[in-house]
Tab-separated table of C-alpha atoms in Angstrom:
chain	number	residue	atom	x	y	z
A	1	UNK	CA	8.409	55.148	235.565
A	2	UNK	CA	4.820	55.573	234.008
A	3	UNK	CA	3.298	54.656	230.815
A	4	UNK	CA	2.910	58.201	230.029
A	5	UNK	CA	5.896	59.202	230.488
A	6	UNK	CA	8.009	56.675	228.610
A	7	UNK	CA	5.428	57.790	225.696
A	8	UNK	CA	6.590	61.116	226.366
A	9	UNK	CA	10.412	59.779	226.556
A	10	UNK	CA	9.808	57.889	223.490
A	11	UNK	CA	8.102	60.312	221.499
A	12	UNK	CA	10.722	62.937	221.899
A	13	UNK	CA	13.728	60.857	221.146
A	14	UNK	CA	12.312	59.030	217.558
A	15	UNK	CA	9.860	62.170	216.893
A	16	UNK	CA	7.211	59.577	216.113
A	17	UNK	CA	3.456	60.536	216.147
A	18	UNK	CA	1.971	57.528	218.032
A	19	UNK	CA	-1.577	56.922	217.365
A	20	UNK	CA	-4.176	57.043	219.983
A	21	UNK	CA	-6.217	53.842	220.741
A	22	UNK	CA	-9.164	54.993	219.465
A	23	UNK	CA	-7.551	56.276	215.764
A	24	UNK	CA	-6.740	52.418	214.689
A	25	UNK	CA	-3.979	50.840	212.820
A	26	UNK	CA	-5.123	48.953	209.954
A	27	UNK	CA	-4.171	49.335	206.599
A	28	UNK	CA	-7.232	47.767	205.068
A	29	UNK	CA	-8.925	51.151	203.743
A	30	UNK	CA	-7.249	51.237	200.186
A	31	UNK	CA	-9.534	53.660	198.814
A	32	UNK	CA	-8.205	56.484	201.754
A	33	UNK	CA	-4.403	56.429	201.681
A	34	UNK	CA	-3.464	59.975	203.523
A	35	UNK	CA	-0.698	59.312	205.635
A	36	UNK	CA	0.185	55.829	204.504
A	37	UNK	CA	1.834	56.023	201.212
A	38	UNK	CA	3.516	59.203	201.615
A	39	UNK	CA	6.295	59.921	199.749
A	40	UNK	CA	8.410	62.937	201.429
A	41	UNK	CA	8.207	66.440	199.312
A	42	UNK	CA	11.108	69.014	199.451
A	43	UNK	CA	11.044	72.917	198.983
A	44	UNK	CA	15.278	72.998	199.075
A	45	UNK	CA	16.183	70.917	195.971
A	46	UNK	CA	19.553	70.484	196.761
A	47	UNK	CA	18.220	68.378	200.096
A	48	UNK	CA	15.904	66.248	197.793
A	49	UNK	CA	18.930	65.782	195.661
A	50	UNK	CA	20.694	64.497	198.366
A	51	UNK	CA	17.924	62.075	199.125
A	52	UNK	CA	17.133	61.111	195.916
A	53	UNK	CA	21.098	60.086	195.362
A	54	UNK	CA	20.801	57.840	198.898
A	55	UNK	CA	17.896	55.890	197.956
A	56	UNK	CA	19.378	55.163	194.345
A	57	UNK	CA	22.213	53.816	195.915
A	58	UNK	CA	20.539	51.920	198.341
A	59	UNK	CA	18.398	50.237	195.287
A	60	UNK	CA	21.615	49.397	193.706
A	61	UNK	CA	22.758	47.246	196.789
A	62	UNK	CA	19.690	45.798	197.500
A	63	UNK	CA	19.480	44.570	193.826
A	64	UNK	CA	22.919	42.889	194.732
A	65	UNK	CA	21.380	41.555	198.146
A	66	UNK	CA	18.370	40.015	195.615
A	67	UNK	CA	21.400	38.423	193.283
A	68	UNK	CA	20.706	41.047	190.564
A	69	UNK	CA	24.655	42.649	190.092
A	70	UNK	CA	25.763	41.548	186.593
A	71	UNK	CA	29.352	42.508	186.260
A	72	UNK	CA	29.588	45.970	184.551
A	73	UNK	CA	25.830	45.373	183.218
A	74	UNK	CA	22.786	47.087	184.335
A	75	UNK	CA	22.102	50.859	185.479
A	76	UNK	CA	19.823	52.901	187.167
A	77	UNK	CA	18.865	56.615	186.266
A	78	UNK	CA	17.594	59.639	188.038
A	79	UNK	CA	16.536	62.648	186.736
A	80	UNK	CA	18.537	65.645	188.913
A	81	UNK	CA	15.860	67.687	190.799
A	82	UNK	CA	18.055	70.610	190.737
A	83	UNK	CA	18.257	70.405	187.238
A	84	UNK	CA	15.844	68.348	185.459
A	85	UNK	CA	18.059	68.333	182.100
A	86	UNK	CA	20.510	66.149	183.533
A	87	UNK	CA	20.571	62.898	185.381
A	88	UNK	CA	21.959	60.566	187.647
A	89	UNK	CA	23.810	57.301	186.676
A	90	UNK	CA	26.182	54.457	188.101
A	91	UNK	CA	29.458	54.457	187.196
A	92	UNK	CA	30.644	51.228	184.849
A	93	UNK	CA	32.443	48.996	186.508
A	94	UNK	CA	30.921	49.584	190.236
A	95	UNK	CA	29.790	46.266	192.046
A	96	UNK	CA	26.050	46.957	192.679
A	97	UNK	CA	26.714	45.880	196.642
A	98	UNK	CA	29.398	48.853	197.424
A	99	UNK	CA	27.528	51.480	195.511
A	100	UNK	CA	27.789	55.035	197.472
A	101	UNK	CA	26.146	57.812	197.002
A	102	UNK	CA	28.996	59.904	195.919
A	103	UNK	CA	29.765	57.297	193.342
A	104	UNK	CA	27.093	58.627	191.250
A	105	UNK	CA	27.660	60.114	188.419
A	106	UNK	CA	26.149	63.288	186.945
A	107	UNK	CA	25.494	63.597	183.187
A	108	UNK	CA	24.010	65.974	180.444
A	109	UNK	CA	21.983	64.731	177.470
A	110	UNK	CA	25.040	64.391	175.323
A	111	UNK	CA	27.093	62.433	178.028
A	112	UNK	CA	29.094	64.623	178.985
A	113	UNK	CA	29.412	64.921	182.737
A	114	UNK	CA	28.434	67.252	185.076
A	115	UNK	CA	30.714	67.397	187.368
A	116	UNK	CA	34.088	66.224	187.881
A	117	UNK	CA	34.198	62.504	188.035
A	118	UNK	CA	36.927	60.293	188.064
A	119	UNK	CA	34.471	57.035	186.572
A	120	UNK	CA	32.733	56.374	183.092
A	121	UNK	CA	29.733	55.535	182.319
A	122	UNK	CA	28.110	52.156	180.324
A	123	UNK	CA	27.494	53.832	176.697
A	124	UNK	CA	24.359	51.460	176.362
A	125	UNK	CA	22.965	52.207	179.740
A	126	UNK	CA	23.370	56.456	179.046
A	127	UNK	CA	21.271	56.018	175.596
A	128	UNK	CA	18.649	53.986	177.337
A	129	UNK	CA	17.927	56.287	180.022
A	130	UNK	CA	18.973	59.717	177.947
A	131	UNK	CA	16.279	58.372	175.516
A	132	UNK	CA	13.351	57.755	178.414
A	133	UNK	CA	14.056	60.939	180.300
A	134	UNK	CA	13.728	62.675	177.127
A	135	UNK	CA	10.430	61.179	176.145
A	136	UNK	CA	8.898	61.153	179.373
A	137	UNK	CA	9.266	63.900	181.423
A	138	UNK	CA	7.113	61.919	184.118
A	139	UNK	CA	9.672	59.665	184.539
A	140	UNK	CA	12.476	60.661	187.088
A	141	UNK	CA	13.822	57.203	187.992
A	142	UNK	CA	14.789	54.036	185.199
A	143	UNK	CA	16.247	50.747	186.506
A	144	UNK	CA	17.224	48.171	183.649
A	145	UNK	CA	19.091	45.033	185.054
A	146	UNK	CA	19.669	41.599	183.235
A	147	UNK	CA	17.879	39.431	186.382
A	148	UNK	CA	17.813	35.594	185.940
A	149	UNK	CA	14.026	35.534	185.618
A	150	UNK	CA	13.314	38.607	183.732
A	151	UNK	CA	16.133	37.704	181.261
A	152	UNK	CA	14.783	33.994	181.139
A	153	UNK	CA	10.949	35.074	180.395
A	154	UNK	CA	12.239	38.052	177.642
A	155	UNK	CA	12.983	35.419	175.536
A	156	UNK	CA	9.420	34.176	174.996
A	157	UNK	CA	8.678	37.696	173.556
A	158	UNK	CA	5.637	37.672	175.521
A	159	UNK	CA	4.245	39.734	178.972
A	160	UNK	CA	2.967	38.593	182.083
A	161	UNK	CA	-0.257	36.409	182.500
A	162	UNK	CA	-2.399	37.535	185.287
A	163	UNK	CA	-1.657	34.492	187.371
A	164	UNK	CA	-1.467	35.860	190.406
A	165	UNK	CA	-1.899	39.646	192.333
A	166	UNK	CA	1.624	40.681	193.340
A	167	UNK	CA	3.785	43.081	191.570
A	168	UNK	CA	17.841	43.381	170.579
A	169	UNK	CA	21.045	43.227	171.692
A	170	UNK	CA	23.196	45.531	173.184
A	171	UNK	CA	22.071	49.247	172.983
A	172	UNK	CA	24.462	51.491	171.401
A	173	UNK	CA	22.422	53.456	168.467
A	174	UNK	CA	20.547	56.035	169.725
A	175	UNK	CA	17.710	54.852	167.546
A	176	UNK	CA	17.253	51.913	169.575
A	177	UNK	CA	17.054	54.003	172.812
A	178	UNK	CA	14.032	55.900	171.118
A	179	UNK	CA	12.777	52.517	170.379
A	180	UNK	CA	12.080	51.897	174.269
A	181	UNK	CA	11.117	55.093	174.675
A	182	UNK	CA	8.396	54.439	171.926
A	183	UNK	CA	7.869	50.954	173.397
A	184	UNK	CA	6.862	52.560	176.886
A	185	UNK	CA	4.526	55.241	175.207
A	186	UNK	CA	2.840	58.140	177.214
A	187	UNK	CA	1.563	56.282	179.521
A	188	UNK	CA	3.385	52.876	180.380
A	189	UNK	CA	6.275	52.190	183.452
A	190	UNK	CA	7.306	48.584	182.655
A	191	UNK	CA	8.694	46.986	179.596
A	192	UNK	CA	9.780	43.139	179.029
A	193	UNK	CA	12.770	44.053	176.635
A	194	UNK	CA	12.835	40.502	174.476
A	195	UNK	CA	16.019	38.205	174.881
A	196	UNK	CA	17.612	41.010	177.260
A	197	UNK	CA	15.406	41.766	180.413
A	198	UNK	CA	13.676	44.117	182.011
A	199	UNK	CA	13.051	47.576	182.254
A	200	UNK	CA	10.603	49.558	185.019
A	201	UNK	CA	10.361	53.394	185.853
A	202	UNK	CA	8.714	55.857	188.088
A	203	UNK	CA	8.441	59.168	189.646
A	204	UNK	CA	10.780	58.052	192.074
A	205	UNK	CA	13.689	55.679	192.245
A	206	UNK	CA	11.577	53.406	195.329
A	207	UNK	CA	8.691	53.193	192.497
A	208	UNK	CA	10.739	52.432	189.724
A	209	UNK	CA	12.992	49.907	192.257
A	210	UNK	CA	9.626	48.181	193.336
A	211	UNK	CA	8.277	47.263	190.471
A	212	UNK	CA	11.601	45.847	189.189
A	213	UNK	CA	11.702	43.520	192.114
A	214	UNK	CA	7.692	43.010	191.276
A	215	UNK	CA	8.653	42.547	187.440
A	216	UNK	CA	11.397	39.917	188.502
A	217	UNK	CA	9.287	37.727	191.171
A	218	UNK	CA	6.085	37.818	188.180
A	219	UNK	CA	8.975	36.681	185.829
A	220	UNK	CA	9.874	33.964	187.879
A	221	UNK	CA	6.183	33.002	188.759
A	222	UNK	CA	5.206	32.451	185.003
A	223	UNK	CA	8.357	30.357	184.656
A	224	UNK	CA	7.681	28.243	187.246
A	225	UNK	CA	3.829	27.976	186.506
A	226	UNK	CA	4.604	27.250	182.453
A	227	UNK	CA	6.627	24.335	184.055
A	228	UNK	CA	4.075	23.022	186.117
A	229	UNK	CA	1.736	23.483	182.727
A	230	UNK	CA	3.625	21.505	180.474
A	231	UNK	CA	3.020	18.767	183.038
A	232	UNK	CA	-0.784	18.885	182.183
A	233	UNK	CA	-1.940	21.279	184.999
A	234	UNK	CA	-4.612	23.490	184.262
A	235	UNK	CA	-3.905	27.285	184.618
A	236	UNK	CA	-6.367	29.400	186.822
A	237	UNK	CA	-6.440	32.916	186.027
A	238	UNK	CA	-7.275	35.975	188.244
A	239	UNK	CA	-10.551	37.657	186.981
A	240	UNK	CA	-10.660	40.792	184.936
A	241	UNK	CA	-13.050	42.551	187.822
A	242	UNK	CA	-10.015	41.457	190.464
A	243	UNK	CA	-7.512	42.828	188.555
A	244	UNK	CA	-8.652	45.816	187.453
A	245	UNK	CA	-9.669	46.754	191.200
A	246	UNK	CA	-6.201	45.414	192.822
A	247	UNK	CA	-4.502	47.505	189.888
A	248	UNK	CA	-6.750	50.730	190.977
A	249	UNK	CA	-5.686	50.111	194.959
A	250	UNK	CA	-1.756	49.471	194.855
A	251	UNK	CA	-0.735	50.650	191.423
A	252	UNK	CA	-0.211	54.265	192.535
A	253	UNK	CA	3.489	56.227	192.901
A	254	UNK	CA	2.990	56.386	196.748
A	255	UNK	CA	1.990	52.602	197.348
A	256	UNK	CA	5.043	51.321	195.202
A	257	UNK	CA	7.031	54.065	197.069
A	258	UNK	CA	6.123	52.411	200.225
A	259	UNK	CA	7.058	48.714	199.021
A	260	UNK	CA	10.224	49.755	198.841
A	261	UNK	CA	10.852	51.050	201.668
A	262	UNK	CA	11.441	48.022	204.282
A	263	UNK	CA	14.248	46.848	201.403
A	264	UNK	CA	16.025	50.651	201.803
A	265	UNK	CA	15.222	50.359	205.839
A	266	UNK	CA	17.425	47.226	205.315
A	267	UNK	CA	20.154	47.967	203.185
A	268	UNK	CA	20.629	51.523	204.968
A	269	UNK	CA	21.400	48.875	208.128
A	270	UNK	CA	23.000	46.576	206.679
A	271	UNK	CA	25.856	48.776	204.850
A	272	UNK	CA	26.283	50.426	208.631
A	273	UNK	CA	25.411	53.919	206.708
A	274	UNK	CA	27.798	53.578	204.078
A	275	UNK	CA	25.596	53.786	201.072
A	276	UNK	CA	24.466	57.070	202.134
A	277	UNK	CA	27.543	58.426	202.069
């Protein structure tokens, strides 16, 4: 058999574009992005719902595979795309690592659900997320988990140094959901919530997923740095200039998308399919 033609073979089965020899493969042009952080775009919204639901629930087991299930604690939101007044939650009680698709549940701004459902929902977790998706109508995606770092490093009341380039109480008032809402103003994704964790969004669950994992690993990083400072090591700081331009190239809804996507890749495998179900 030829080269061409097991091209030909291959190209038919996986529907893959290959790229020619001349066209290049590098990544290293930041600043011109078409066709590497795409993020797929849907004229049927019932099909984006669909694959909006699958990719939550893939976040919610590869949170687990990262250590990050906490009991009946933590929750992840989507706004519906059918109907952007309601949104997408886990039900209480659901180990992160056998989260389904179907488990989801469907919810209205007052909490009342959807559709039938036979599971409830964390009351702290629905004012949280009501209270974002309210404020923010940019935001379609929430993820709020109690992860050993994040939780650790909220109780310094303080953010993240720039150290490196990578990535009160329990809620039950609706004023303190409108209090993070506040907190993340027009324009913010990320908030260290003080002596309780973290909080990250997006215009897509993948966004709001990656920079949760980001927000974690930075977490841990500063830990582990203060502890290495307290032993009389110096801390080094990345430049503003650096920062600013690495936060121009990669913080964008289509690069974060794409960091996410070798963890769904994964989980989809690893569950056999299950969590699209």
């Amino acid at each position: 058999m030829s080269s061409t033609t097991v091209t030909q073979t291959a190209t038919a089965e996986s529907h893959v574009e290959l790229r020619s020899a001349d066209d290049g493969v590098l990544n290293w042009n930041v600043a011109k992005t078409e066709g590497l952080h795409v993020i797929p775009t849907f004229t049927d919204k019932e099909a984006e719902r669909t694959w909006a639901k699958q990719h939550m629930a893939a976040a919610f087991r590869t949170f687990a595979r990262l250590g990050w299930a906490d009991g009946a604690s933590g929750h992840i939101s989507l706004r519906d795309p059918v109907n952007p007044e309601w949104f997408w939650i886990n039900p209480y009680a659901k180990h992160f690592a056998q989260m389904k698709s179907s488990d989801l549940v469907l919810v209205d701004h007052h909490g009342r659900p959807v559709q039938p459902t036979p599971h409830k929902v964390n009351a702290a977790g629905f004012i949280i997320h009501s209270s974002i998706h309210r404020a923010r109508p940019d935001i379609n995606a929430a993820c709020h988990m109690h992860s050993p770092a994040g939780r650790a490093w909220s109780s310094f009341g303080k953010g993240i140094e720039m150290l490196n380039q990578g990535f009160g109480g329990i809620v039950l008032a609706e004023e303190e959901g409108e209090r993070l809402a506040d907190a993340l103003g027009k324009d913010y994704l990320n908030l260290v919530l003080q002596n309780h964790g973290l909080l990250t969004c997006g215009s897509t669950v993948d966004e709001a997923a990656a920079y949760f994992i980001a927000l974690e690993r930075a977490c841990q990083n500063q830990i582990l740095t203060e502890s290495a400072a307290a032993n009389g090591i110096e801390k080094k700081y990345v430049g503003k200039e650096e920062a600013e331009y690495t936060c121009r190239c990669t913080s964008t809804p289509g690069c974060a998308y794409m960091q996410f996507q070798p963890e769904y890749d994964l989980t989809v495998e690893l569950s056999g399919g299950k969590v699209l179900e």
